[in-house]
Coordinates of C-alpha atoms in Angstrom, one line a residue:
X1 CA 83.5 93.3 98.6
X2 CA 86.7 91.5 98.0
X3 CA 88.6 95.0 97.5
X4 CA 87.1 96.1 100.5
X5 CA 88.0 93.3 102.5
X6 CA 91.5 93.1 100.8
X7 CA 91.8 97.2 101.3
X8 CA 91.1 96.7 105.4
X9 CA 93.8 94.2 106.0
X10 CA 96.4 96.0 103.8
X11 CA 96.2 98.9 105.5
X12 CA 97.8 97.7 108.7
X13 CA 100.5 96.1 106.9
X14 CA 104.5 97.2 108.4
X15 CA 105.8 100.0 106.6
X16 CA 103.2 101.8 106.2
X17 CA 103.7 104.8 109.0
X18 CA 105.3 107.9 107.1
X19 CA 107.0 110.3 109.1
X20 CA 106.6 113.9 107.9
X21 CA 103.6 115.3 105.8
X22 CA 102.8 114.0 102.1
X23 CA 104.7 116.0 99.5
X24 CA 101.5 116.0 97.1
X25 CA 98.7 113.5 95.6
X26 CA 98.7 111.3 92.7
X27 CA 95.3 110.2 91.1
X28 CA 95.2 108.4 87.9
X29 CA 92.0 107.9 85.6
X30 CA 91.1 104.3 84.2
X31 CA 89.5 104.9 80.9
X32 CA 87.5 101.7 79.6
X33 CA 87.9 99.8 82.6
X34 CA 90.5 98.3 85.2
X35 CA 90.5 94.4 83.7
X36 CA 91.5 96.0 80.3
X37 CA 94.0 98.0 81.7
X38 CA 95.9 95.8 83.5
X39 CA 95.6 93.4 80.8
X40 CA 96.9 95.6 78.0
X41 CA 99.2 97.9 80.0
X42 CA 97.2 100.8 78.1
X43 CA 98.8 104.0 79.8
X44 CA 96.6 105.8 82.4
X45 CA 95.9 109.8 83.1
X46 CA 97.9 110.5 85.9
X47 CA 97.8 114.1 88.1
X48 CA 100.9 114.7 90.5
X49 CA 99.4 117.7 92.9
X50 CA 102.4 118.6 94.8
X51 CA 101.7 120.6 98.1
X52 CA 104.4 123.4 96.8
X53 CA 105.0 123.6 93.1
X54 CA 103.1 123.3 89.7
X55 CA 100.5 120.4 88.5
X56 CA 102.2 117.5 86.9
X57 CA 100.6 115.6 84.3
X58 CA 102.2 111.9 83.8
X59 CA 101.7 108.6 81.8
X60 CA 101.3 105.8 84.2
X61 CA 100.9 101.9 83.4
X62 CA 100.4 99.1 85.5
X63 CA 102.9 96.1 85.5
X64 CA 101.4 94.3 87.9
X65 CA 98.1 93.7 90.1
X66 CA 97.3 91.8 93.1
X67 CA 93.5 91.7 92.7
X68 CA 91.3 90.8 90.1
X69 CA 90.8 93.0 88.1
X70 CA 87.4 91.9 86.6
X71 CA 85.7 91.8 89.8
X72 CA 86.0 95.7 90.4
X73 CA 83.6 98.1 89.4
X74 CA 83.8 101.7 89.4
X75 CA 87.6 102.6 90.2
X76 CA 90.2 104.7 90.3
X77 CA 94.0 105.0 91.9
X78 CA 94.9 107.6 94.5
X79 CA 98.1 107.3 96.6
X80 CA 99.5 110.2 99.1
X81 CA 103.1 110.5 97.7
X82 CA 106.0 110.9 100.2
X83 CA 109.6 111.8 98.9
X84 CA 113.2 114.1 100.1
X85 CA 112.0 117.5 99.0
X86 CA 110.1 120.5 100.4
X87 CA 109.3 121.1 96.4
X88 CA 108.5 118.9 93.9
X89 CA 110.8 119.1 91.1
X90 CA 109.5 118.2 87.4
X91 CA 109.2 114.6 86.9
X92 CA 110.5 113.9 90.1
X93 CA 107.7 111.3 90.0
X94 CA 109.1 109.6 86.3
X95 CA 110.4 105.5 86.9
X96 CA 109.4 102.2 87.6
X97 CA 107.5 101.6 90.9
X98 CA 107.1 98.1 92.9
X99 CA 105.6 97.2 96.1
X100 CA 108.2 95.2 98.7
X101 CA 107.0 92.4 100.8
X102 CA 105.0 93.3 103.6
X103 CA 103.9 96.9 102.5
X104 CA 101.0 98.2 100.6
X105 CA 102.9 101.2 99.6
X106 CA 105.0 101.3 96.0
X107 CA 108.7 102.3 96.6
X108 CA 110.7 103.7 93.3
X109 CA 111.1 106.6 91.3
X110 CA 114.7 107.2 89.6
X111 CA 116.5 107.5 92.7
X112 CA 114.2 105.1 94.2
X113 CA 113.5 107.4 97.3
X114 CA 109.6 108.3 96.6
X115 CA 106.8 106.1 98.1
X116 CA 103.3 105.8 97.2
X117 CA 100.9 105.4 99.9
X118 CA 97.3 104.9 98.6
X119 CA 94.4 107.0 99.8
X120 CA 91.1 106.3 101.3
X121 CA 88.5 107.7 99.3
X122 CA 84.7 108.6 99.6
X123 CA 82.6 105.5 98.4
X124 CA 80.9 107.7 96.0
X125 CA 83.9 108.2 93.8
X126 CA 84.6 104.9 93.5
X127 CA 87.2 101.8 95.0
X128 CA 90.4 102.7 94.9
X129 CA 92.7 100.3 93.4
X130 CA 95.5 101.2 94.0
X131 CA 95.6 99.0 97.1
X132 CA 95.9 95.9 94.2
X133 CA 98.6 97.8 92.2
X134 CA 102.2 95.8 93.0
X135 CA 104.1 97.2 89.8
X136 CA 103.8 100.9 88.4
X137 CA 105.5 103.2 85.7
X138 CA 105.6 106.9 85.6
X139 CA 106.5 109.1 82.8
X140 CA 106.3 112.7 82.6
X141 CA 104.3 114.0 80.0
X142 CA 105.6 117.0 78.4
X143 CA 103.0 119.8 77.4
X144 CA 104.0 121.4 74.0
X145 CA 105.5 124.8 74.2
X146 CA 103.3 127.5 73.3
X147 CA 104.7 129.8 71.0

């Protein structure tokens, strides 16, 4: 109830409104559970689904969350990513993350011009927490070369 509450007055916060469509999606999979996440920084499975351009597979770890964390049950984090490209280079996503005062979305990347926007999501996958995130990482992760 309390992420639901918390989710429903976040998403009128300023700074939300995007112009332009999404470049792509970015859902990340909490293994053992959200408290022990945030609480170890233990990295997460994170998919970057660009609307043009290959799957991206990254290492993401929270540095910071505004909820807590032990109250949440079945979760995971979707955001709608918006950035200065019609195609998503590789690893555009990699860098440190942070939500400004005011917004629910997480600004950064390297060049610090890629926001993250989280998704509503059917109830039956789960809350999404990524309303609570306020600090994030992303770091590409390399598949090995097949020879």
């Amino acid at each position: 109830m309390l992420l639901l509450a918390a989710g429903s007055s976040l998403s009128a916060a300023p700074g939300l409104a995007q112009s332009g469509a999404p470049a792509g999606r970015l859902t990340c999979t909490i293994g053992a559970g959200l408290a022990q996440a945030v609480a170890t920084q233990k990295p997460l499975d994170c998919r970057f689904r660009p609307r043009r351009g290959p799957l991206q597979t990254y290492s993401g770890v929270i540095r910071g969350f505004a909820l807590d964390a032990r109250t949440v049950g079945r979760s995971l984090l979707a955001w709608r990513v918006y950035g200065p490209y019609a195609r998503a280079p590789l690893g555009v996503l990699n860098g440190p993350y942070a939500r400004k005062q005011g917004e629910v979305a997480l600004t950064g990347s390297v060049d610090n011009d890629v926001r993250l926007v989280p998704r509503s999501l059917p109830l039956q996958r789960g809350a999404n927490v990524a309303l609570g995130v306020t600090a994030f990482e992303l770091n590409l992760v390399r598949s090995p070369r097949k020879r």
